[in-house]
Short mmCIF file of C-alpha atoms in Angstrom, two decimals:
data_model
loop_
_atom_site.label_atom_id
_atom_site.label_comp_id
_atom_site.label_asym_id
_atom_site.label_seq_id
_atom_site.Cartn_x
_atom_site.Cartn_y
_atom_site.Cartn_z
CA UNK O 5 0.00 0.00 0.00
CA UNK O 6 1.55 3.35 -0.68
CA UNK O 7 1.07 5.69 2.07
CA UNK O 8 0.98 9.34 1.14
CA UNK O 9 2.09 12.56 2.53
CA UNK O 10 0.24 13.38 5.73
CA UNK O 11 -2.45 16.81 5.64
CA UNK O 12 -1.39 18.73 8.55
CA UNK O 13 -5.08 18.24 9.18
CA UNK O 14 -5.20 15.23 10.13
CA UNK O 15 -2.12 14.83 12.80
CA UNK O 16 -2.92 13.77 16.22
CA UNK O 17 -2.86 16.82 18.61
CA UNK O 18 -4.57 19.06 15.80
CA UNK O 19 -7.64 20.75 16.19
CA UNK O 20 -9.64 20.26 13.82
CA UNK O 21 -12.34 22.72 13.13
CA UNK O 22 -15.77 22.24 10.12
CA UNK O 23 -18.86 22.40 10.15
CA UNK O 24 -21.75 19.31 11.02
CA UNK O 25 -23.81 18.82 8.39
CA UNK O 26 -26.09 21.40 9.62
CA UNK O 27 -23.71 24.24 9.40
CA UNK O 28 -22.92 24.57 12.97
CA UNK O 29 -19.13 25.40 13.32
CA UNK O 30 -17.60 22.68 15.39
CA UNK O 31 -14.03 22.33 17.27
CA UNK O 32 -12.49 18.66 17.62
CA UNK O 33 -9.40 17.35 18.57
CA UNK O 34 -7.49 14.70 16.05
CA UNK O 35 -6.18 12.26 18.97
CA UNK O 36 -5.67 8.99 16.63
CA UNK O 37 -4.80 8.68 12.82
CA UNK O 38 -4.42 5.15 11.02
CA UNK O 39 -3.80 4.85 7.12
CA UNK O 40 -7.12 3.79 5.00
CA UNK O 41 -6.55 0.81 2.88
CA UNK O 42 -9.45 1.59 0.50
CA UNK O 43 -8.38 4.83 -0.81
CA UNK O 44 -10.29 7.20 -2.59
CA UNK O 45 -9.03 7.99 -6.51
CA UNK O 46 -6.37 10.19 -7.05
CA UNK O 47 -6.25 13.37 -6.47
CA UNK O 48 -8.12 12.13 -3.54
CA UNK O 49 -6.61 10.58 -0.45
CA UNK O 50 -8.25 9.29 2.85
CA UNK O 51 -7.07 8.52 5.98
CA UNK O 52 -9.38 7.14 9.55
CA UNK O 53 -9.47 9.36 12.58
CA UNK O 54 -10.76 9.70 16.27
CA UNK O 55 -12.28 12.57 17.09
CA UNK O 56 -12.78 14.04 20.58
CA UNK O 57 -14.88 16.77 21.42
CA UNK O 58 -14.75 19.39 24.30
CA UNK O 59 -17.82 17.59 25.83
CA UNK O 60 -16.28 14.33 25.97
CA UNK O 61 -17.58 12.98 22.86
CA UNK O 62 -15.70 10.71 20.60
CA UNK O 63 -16.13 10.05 16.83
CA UNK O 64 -14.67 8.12 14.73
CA UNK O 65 -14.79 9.27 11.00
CA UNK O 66 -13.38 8.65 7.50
CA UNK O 67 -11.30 12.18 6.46
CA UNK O 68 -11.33 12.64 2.87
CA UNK O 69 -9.61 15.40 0.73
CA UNK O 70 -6.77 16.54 -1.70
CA UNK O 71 -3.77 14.68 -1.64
CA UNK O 72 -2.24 18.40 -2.29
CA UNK O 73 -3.46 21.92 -2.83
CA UNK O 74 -3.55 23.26 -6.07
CA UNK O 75 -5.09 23.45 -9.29
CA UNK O 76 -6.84 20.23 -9.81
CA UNK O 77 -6.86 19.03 -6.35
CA UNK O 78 -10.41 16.81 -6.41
CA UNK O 79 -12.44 20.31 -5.13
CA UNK O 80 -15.24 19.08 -8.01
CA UNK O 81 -15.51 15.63 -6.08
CA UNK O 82 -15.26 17.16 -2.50
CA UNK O 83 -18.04 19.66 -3.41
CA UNK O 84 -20.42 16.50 -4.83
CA UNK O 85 -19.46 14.53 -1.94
CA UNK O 86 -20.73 16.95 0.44
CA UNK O 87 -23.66 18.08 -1.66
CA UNK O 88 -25.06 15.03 -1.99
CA UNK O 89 -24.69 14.37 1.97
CA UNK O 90 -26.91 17.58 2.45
CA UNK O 91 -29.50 16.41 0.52
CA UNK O 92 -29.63 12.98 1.96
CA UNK O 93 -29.33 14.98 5.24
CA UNK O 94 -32.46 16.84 4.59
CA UNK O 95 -34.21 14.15 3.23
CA UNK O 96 -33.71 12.30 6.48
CA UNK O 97 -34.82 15.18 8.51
CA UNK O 98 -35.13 14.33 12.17
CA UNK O 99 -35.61 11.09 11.36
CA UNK O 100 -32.78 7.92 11.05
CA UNK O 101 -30.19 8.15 8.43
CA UNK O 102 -30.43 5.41 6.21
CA UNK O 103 -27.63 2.76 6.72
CA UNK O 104 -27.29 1.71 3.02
CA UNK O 105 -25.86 4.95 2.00
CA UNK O 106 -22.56 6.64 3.17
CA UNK O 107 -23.16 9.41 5.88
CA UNK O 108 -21.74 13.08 6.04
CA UNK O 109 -20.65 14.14 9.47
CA UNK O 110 -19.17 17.48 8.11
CA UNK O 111 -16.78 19.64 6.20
CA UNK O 112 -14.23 22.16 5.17
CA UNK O 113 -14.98 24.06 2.11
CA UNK O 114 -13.30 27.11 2.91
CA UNK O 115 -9.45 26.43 3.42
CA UNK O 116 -6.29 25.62 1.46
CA UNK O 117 -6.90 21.71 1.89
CA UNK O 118 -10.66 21.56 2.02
CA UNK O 119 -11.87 18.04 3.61
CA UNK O 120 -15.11 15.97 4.21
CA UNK O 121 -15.82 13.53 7.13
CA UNK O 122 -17.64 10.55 6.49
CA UNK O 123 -18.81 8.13 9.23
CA UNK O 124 -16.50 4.97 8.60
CA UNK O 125 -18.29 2.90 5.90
CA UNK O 126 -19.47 -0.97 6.58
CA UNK O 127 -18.07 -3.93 5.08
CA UNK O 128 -16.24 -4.43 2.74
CA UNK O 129 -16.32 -3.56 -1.00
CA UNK O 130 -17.85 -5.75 -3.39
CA UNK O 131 -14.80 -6.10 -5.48
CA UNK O 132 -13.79 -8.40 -2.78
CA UNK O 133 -16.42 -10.91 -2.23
CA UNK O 134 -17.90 -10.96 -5.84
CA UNK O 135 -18.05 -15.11 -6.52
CA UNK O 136 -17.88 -15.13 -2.45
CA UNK O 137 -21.50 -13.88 -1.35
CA UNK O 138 -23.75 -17.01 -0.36
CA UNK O 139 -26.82 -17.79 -2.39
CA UNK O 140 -29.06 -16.73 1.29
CA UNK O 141 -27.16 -13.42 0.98
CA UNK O 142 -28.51 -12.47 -2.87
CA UNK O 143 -31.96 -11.31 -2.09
CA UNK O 144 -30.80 -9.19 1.54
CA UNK O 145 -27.78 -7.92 -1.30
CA UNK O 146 -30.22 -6.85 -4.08
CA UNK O 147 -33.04 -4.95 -1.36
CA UNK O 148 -30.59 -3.39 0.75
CA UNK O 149 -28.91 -1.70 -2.86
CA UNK O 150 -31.95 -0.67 -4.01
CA UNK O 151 -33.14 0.68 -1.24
CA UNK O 152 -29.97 2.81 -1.00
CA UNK O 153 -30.57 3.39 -4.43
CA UNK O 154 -34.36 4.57 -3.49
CA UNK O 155 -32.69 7.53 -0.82
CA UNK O 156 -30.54 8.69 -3.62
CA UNK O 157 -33.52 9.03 -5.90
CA UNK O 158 -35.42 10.47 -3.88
CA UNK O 159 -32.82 13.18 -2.66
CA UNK O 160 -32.85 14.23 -6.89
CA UNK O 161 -29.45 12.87 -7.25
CA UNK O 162 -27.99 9.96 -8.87
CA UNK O 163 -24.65 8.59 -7.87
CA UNK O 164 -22.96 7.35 -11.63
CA UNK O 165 -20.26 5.27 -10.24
CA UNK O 166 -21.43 2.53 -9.19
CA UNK O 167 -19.20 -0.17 -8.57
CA UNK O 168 -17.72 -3.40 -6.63
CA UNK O 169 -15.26 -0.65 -5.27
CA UNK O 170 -18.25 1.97 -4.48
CA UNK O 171 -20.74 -0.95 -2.75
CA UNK O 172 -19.80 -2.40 0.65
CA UNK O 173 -21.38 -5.54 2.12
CA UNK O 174 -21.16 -6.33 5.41
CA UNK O 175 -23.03 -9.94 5.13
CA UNK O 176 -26.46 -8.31 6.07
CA UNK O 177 -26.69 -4.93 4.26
CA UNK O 178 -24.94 -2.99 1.01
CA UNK O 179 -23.93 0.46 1.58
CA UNK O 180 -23.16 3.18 -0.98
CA UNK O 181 -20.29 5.04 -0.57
CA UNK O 182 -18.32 7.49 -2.81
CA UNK O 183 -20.19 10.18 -4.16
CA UNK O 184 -17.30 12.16 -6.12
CA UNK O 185 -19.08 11.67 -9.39
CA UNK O 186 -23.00 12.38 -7.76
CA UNK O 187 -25.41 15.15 -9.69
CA UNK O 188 -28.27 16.04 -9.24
CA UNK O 189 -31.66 15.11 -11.34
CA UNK O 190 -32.43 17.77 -14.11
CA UNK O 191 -28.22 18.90 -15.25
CA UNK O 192 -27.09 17.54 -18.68
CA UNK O 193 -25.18 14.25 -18.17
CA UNK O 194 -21.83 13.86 -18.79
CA UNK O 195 -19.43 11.23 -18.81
CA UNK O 196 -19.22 9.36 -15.59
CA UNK O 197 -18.41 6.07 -13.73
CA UNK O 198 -15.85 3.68 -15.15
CA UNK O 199 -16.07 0.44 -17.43
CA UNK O 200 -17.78 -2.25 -17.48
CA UNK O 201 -19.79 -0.48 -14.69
CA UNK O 202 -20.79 2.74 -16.60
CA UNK O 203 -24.16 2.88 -18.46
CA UNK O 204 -24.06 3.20 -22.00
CA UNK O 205 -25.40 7.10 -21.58
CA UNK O 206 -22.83 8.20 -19.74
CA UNK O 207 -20.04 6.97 -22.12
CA UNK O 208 -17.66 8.95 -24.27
CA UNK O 209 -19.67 9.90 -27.18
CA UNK O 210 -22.90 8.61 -26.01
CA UNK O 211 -23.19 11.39 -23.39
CA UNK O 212 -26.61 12.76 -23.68
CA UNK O 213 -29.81 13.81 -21.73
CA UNK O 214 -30.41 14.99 -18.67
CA UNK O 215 -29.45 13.06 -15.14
CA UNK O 216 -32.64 11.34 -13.44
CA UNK O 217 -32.72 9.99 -9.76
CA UNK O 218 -32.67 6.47 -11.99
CA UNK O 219 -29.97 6.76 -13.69
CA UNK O 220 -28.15 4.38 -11.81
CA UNK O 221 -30.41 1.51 -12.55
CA UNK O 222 -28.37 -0.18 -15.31
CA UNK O 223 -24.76 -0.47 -12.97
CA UNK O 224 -27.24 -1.54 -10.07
CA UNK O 225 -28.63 -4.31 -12.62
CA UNK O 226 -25.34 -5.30 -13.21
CA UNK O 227 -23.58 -5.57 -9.91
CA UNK O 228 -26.91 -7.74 -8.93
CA UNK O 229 -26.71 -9.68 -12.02
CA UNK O 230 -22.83 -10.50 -10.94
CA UNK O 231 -23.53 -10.80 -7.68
CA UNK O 232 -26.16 -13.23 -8.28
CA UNK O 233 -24.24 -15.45 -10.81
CA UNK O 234 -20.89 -14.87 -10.44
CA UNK O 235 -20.43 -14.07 -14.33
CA UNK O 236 -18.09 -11.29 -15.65
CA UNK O 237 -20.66 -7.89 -16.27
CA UNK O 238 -20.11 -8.21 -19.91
CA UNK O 239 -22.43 -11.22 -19.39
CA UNK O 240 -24.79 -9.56 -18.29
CA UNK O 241 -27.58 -11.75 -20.63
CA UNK O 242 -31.21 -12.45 -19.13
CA UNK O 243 -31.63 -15.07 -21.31
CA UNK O 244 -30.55 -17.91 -19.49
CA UNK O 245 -30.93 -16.54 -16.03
CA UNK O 246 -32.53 -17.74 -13.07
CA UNK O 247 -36.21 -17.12 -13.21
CA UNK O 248 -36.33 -14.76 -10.39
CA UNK O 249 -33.02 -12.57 -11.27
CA UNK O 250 -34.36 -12.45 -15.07
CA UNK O 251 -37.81 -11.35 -13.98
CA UNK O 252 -36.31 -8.78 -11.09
CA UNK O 253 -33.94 -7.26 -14.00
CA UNK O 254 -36.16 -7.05 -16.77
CA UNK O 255 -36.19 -3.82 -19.16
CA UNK O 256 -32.93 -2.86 -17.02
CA UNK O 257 -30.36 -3.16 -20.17
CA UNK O 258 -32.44 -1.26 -21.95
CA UNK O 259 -32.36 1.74 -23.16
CA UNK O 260 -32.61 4.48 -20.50
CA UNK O 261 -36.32 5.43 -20.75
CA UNK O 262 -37.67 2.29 -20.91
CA UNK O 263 -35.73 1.02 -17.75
CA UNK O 264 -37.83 0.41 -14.69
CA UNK O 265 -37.76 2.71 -11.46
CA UNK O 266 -35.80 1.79 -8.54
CA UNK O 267 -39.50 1.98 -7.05
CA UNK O 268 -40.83 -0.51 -9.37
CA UNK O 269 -37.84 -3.04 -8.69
CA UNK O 270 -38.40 -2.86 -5.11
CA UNK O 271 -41.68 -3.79 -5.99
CA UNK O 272 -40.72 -6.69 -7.80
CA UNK O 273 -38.37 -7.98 -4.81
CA UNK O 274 -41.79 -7.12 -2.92
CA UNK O 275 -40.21 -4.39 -0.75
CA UNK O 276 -41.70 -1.43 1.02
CA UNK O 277 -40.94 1.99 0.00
CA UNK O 278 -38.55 3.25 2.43
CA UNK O 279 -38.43 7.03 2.07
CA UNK O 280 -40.70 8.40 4.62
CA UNK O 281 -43.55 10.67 3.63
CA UNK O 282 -44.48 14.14 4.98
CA UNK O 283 -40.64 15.16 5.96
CA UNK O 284 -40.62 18.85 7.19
CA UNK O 285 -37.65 20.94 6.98
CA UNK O 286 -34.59 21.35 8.57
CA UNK O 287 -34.01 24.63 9.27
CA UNK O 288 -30.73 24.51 10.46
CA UNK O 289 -29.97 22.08 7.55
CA UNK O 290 -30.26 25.00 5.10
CA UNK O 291 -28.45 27.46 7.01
CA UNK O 292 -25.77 25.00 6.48
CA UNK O 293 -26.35 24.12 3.43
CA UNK O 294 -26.29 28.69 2.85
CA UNK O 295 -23.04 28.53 4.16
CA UNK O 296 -21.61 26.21 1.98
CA UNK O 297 -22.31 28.15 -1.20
CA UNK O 298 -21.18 31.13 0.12
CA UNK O 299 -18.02 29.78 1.39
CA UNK O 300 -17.10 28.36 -1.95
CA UNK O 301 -18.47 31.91 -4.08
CA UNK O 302 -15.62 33.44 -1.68
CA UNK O 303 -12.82 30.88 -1.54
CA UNK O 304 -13.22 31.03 -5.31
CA UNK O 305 -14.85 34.15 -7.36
CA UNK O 306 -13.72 33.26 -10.06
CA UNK O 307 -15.19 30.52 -10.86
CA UNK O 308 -18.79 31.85 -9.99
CA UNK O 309 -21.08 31.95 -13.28
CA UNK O 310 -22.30 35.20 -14.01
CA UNK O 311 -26.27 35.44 -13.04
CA UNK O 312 -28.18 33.98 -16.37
CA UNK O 313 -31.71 32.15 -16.73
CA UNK O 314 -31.33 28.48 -16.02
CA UNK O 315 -33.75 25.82 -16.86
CA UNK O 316 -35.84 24.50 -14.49
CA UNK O 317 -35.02 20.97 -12.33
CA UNK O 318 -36.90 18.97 -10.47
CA UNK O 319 -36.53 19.38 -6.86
CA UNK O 320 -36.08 15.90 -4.59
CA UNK O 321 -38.32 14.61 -2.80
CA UNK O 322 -39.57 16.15 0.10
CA UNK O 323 -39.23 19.96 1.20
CA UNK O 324 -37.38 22.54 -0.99
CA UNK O 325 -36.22 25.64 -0.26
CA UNK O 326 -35.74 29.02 -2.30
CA UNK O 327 -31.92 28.44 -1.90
CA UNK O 328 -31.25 25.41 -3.58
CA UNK O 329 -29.62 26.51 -7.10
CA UNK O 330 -30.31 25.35 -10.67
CA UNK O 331 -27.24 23.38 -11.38
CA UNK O 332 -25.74 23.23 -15.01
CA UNK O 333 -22.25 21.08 -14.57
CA UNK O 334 -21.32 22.63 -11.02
CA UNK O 335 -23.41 25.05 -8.71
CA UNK O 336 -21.40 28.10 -7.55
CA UNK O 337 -18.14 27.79 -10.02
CA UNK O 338 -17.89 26.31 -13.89
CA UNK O 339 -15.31 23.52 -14.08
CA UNK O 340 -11.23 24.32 -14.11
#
């Protein structure tokens, strides 16, 4: 394992100082740091740390951000990361975060080496157990994914990288982590993800469209279909599936807008909707979420988009506010 150069950040003794994911400022003391074996991509880099807070409290958390400053230094991923943490965040409300997806515990946007913490993920990846998952653990594999996939949706994002590196399993539950490559429902997609995993719309040249809460239906049909059978994802044919599998994954190769819903595959797997209805907002959510935007508008003006119409999105599920910005490629700066 290589081990990269250490943040300053992140070395015991520091304090470190973000914000929650409702904006609150918060103080906390770095008094452990251990390498992470499942590093993010490059210019990414991770590392594990303990947490302690002035009232006694201890965390433990996954630190994420640029292996250096500088142009090019993974800010794009950072900011999606976080973004789409605030919108599962306010999703959630005041009521349980959902297990199968990766959860925000806060962030830096504002300094040289901007950061996000994550709450340590579950399991392992995929990538590791893929051939290795017993036949009792397919159907718990395929519900828990899709009802990750169902928060996601219903936040109005989509991840587009999903992948045996991206999906954890624990034995009980999948969890989806990594959301460097997330947008949200409504902005033109782009290329995203990585092969064999990508769908067919987000590939060089095939690019096209906008992003939908389902666009990650095809990779999910895949890493079930693998999962399931133990064949390569190139193999991906329904024809001489098992029954159930072909019958659970039908229309899901297709092309994108005749795939099923991740709400009509739960249905098929004869799951509940799990996104509560009737959520009311968090109001200190969207303070935070405020704070964000202006801290990036003043780390970097010049990359904020001159004021210009921008066509309409649809919002996720659940409250909105008057804050949340149309997004075309990046909210508050155009790429570098």
């Amino acid at each position: 394992m290589t081990i990269l150069p250490e943040p300053p950040t992140t070395r015991p003794g520091t304090v470190l100082r973000f914000r929650d994911r409702h904006g609150v400022p918060v103080e906390a003391t770095v008094t452990d740091r251990r390498e992470d074996p499942l590093q993010p991509a490059p210019p990414l880099r991770s590392c594990l740390l303990t947490l302690s807070y002035a009232d006694g409290g201890r965390h433990e958390a996954r630190h994420v951000g640029p292996a250096a400053p500088g142009p090019g230094a993974g800010y794009d991923a950072l900011d999606n990361e976080i973004l789409a943490g605030l919108r599962l965040s306010r999703l959630c409300g005041a009521g349980p975060y959902p297990a199968k997806v990766s959860r925000l515990i806060g962030y830096e946007a504002d300094g040289e080496l901007p950061f996000v913490l994550l709450a340590p993920y579950r399991g392992r990846p995929v990538g590791g157990t893929l051939g290795r998952i017993l036949p009792s653990e397919s159907l718990p594999f395929q519900r828990s994914l899709l009802t990750g996939l169902r928060w996601t949706s219903a936040a109005g994002i989509a991840h587009r990288a999903l992948s045996p590196e991206t999906v954890h399993w624990d034995t009980v539950c999948a969890q989806i982590t990594g959301f460097t490559e997330a947008a949200p429902a409504g902005t033109p997609r782009s290329v995203a993800g990585a092969p064999p995993w990508w769908a067919p719309e987000q590939r060089p040249g095939q690019a096209g469209g906008v992003v939908t809460g389902d666009d990650d239906v095809w990779a999910a049909g895949r890493l079930i279909f693998c999962v399931a059978t133990g064949r390569a994802p190139e193999r991906a044919d329904l024809a001489d599936a098992p029954p159930d599998l072909a019958r659970l994954l039908q229309g899901v190769f297709g092309p994108p807008e005749g795939r099923p819903s991740v709400r009509e595959l739960l249905r098929r797997l004869d799951a509940a909707d799990p996104v509560p209805r009737g959520l009311s907002p968090d109001v200190a959510l969207e303070r935070g979420r405020a704070d964000f935007f202006a801290l990036r508008a003043r780390k970097h003006p010049q990359t904020v988009p001159a004021a210009e119409p921008e066509p309409a999105w649809p919002a996720p599920a659940g409250p909105t506010t008057p804050d949340e910005p149309s997004r075309r490629g990046r909210p508050w700066r155009r790429r570098r």
